mmCIF file of C-alpha atoms (C1' of nucleotides) in Angstrom:
data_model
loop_
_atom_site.group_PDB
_atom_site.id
_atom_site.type_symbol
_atom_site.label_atom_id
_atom_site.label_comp_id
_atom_site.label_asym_id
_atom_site.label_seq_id
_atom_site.Cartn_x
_atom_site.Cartn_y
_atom_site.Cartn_z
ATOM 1 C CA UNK A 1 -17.818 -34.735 -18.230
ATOM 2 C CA UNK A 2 -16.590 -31.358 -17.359
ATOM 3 C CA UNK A 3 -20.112 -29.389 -17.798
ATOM 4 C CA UNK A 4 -21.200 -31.759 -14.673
ATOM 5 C CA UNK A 5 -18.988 -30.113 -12.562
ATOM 6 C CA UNK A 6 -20.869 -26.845 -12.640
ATOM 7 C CA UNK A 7 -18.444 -24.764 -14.001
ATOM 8 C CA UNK A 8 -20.254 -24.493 -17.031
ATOM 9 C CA UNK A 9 -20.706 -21.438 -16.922
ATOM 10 C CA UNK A 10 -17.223 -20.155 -16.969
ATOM 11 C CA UNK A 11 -16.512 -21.852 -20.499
ATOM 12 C CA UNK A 12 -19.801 -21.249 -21.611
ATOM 13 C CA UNK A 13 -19.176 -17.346 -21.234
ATOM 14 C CA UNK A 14 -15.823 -17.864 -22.803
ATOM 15 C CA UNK A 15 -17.275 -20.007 -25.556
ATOM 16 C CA UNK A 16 -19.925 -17.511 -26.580
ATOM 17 C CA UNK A 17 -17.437 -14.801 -26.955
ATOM 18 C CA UNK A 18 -15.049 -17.458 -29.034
ATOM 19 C CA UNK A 19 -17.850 -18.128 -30.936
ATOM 20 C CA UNK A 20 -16.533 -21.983 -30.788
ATOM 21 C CA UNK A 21 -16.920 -25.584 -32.207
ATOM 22 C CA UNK A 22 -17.824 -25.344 -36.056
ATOM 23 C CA UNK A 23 -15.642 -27.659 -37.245
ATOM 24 C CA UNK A 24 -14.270 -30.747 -35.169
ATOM 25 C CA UNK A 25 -12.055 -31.881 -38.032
ATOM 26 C CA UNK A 26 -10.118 -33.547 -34.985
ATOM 27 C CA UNK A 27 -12.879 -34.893 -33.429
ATOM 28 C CA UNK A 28 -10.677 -37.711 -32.079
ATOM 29 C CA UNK A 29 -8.582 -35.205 -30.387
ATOM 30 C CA UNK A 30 -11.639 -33.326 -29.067
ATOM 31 C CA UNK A 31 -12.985 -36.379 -27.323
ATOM 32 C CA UNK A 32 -9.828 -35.812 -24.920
ATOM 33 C CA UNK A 33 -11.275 -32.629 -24.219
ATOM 34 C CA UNK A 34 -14.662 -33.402 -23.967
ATOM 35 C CA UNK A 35 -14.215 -36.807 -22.305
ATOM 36 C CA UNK A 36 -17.829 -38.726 -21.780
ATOM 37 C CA UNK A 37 -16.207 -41.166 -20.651
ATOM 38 C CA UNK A 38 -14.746 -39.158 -17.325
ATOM 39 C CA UNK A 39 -14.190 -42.521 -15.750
ATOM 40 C CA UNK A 40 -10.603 -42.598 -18.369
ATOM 41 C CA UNK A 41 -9.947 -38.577 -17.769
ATOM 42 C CA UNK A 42 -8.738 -38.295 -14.751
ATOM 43 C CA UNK A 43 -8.606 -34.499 -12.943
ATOM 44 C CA UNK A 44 -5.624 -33.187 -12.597
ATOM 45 C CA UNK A 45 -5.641 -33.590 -8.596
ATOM 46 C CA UNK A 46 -6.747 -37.457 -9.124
ATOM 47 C CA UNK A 47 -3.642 -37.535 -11.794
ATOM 48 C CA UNK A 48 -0.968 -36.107 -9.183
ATOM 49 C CA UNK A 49 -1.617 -38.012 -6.548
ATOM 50 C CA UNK A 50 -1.663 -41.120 -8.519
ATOM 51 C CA UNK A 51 1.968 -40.621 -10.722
ATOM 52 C CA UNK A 52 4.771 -39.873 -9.836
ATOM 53 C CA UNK A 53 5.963 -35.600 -9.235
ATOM 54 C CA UNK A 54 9.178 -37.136 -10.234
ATOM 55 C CA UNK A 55 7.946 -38.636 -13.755
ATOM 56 C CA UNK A 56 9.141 -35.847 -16.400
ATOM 57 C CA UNK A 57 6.619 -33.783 -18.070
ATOM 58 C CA UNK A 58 5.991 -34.480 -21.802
ATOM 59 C CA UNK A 59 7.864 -32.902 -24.194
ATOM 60 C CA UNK A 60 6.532 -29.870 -26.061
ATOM 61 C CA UNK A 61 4.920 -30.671 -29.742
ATOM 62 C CA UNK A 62 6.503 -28.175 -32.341
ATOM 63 C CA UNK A 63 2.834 -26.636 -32.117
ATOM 64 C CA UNK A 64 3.332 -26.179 -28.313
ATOM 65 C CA UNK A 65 6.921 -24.463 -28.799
ATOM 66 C CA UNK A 66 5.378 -22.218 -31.605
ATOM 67 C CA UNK A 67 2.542 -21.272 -29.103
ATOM 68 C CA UNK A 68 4.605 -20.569 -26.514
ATOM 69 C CA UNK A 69 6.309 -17.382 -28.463
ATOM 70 C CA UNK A 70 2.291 -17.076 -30.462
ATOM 71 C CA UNK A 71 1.094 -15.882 -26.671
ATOM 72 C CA UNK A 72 3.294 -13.429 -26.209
ATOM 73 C CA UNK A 73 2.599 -11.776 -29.689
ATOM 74 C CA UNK A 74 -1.108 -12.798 -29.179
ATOM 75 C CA UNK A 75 -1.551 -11.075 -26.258
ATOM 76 C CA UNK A 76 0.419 -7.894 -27.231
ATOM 77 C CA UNK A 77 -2.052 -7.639 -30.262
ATOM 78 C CA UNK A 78 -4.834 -9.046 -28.557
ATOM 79 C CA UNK A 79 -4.682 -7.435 -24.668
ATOM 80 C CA UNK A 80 -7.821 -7.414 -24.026
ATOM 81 C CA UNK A 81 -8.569 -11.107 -24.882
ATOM 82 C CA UNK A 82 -7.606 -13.150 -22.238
ATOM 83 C CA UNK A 83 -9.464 -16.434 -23.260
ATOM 84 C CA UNK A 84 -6.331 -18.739 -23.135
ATOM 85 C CA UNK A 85 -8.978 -20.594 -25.817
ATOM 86 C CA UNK A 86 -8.869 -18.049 -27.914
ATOM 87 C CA UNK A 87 -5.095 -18.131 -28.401
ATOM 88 C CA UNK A 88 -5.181 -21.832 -28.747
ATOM 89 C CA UNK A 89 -7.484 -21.464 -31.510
ATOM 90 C CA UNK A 90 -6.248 -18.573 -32.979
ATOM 91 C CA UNK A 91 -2.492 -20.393 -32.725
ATOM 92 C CA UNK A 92 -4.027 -23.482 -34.294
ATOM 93 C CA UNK A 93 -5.273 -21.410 -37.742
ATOM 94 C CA UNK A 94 -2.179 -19.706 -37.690
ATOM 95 C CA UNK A 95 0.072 -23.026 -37.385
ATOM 96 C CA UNK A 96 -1.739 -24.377 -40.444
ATOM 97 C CA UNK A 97 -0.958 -21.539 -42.345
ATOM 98 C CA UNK A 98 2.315 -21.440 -41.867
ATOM 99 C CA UNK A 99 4.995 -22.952 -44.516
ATOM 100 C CA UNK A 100 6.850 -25.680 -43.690
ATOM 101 C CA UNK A 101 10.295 -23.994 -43.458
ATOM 102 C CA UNK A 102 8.369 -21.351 -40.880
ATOM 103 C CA UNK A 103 7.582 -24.608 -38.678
ATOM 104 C CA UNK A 104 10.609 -25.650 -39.014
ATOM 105 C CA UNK A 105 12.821 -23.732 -36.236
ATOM 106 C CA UNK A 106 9.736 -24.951 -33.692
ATOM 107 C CA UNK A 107 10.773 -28.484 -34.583
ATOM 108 C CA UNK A 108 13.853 -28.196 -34.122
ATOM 109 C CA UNK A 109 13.078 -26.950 -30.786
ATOM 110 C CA UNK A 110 11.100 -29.682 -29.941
ATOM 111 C CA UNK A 111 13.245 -32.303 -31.232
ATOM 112 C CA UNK A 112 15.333 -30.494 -29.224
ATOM 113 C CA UNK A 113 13.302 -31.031 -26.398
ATOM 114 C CA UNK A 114 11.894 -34.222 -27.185
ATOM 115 C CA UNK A 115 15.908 -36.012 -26.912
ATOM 116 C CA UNK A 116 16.306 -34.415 -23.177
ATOM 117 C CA UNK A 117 13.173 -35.734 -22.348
ATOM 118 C CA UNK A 118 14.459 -38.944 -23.669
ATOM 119 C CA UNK A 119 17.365 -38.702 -21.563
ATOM 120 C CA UNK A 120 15.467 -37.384 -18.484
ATOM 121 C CA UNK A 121 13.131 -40.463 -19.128
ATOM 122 C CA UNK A 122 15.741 -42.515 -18.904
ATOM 123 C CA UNK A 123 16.744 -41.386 -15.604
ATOM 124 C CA UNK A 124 13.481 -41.596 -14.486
ATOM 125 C CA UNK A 125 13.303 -45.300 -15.719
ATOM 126 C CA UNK A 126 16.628 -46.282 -14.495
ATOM 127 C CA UNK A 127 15.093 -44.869 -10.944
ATOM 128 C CA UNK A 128 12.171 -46.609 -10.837
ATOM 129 C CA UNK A 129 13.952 -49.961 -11.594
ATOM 130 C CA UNK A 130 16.072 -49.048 -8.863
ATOM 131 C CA UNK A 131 13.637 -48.155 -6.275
ATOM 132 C CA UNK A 132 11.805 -51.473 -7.246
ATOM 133 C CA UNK A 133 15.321 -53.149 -6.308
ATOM 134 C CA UNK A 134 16.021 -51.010 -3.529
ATOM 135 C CA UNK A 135 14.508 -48.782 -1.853
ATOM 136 C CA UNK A 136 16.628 -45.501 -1.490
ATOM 137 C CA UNK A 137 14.235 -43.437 -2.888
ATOM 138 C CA UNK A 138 16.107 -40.213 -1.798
ATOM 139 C CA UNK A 139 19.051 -40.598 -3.220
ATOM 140 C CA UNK A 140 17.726 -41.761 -6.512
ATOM 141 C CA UNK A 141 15.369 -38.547 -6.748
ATOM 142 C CA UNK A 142 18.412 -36.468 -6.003
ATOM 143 C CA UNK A 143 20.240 -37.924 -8.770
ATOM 144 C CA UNK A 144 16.792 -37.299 -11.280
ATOM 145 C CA UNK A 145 17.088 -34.057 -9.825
ATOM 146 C CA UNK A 146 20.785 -33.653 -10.383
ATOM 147 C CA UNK A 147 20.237 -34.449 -14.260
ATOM 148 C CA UNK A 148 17.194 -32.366 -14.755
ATOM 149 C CA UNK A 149 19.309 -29.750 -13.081
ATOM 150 C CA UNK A 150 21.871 -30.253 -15.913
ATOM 151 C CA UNK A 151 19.223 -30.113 -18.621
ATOM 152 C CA UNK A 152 18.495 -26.848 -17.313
ATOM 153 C CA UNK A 153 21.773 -25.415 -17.739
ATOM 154 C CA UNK A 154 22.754 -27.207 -21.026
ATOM 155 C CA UNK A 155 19.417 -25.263 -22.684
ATOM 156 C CA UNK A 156 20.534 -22.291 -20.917
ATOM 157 C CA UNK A 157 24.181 -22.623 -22.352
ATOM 158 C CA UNK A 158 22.759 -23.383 -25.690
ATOM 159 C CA UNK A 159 19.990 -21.188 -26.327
ATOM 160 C CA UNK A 160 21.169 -20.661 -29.936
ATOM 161 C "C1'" DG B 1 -8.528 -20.414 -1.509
ATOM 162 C "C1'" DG B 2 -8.089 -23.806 -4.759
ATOM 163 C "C1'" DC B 3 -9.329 -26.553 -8.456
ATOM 164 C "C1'" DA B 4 -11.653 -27.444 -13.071
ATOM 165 C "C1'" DT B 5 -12.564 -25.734 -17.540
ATOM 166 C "C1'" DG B 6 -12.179 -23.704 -22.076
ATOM 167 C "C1'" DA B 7 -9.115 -24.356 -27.228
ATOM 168 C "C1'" DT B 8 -5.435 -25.701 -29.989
ATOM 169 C "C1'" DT B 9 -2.020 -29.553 -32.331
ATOM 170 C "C1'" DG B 10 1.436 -32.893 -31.857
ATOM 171 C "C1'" DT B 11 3.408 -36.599 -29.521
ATOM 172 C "C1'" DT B 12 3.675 -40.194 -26.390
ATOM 173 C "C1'" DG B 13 2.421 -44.406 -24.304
ATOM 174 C "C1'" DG B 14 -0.634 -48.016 -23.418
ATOM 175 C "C1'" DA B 15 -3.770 -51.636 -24.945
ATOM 176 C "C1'" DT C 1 -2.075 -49.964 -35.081
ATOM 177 C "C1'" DC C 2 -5.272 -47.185 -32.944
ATOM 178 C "C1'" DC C 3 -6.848 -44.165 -29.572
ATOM 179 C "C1'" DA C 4 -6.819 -41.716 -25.223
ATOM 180 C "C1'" DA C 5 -4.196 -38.727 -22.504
ATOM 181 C "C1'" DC C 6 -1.328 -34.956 -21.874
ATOM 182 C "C1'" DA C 7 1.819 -31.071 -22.716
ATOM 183 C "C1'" DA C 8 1.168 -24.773 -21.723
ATOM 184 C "C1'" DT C 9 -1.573 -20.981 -20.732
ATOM 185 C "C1'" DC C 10 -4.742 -18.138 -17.399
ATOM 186 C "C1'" DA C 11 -9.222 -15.698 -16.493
ATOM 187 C "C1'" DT C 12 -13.287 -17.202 -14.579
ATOM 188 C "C1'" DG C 13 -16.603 -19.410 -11.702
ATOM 189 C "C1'" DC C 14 -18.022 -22.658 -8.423
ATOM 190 C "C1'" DC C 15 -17.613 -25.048 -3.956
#
DNA sequence: GGCATGATTGTTGGA
DNA sequence: TCCAACAATCATGCC
């Protein structure tokens, strides 16, 4: 449970001025977030030194790529709130408010997004099958490395 | 100084 | 099939 750590009183200040939690329509989702059961969420520090800095990151959801660009604009209109909650829930109400077809760029993005990950995956996969056949762990990274390098450049190169 | 936390939705992966 | 975890962001507070 986060509150045990004691650094309540961070999100409590934030959570007073977000005025928060009326309606957990996602509960399920919010049980992530407020994990009793801390024994399944793992910190951050535990997670890293467990997997692997090699394993690719998830791919963004179209809600992710859409909040990415809602930030910017949120915080231009918004300077003075810096509550990164607050633009998460103010992002959320807009998302659902949006149309479809306005969505629909963002998921293209992350579809986008979602295939290299596949790709990077599979280089990651393909490594780890390796390494548990041989062990030339260095080489394999640099070739993970070498394709998320080309990722990189391919979104660069087609940015539109 | 560094790490955890807060909110949001969508997606992934594991059981 | 269901559910938990995680993806980005960053000011803030605690240790």
């Amino acid at each position: 449970m986060k509150a045990a750590k004691g650094k309540g009183a961070a999100r409590r200040d934030s959570r007073e001025a977000l005025k928060v939690v009326d309606d957990r329509k996602v509960g399920k989702r919010k049980a992530a977030t407020k994990p009793e059961k801390s024994s399944k969420r793992q910190t951050k520090k535990e997670k890293l030194a467990k997997k692997d800095p090699n394993k690719p990151k998830r791919p963004p959801s179209a809600f992710f790529v859409f909040l990415e660009e809602f930030r910017k604009t949120f915080k231009k209109e918004n300077p003075n709130v810096k509550a990164v909650s607050a633009v998460g829930k103010a992002g959320g109400e807009k998302w659902k408010s949006m149309s479809e077809a306005e969505k629909a760029p963002y998921e293209a993005k992350a579809a986008k997004r979602k295939s290299e990950y596949e790709k990077v995956m599979n280089a990651y996969n393909k490594k780890q099958e390796s390494m548990a056949d041989d062990g030339d762990e260095e080489s394999e990274r640099s070739k993970s490395e070498e394709i998320e390098e080309e990722e990189e450049e391919e979104e660069d190169d087609d940015d539109d």
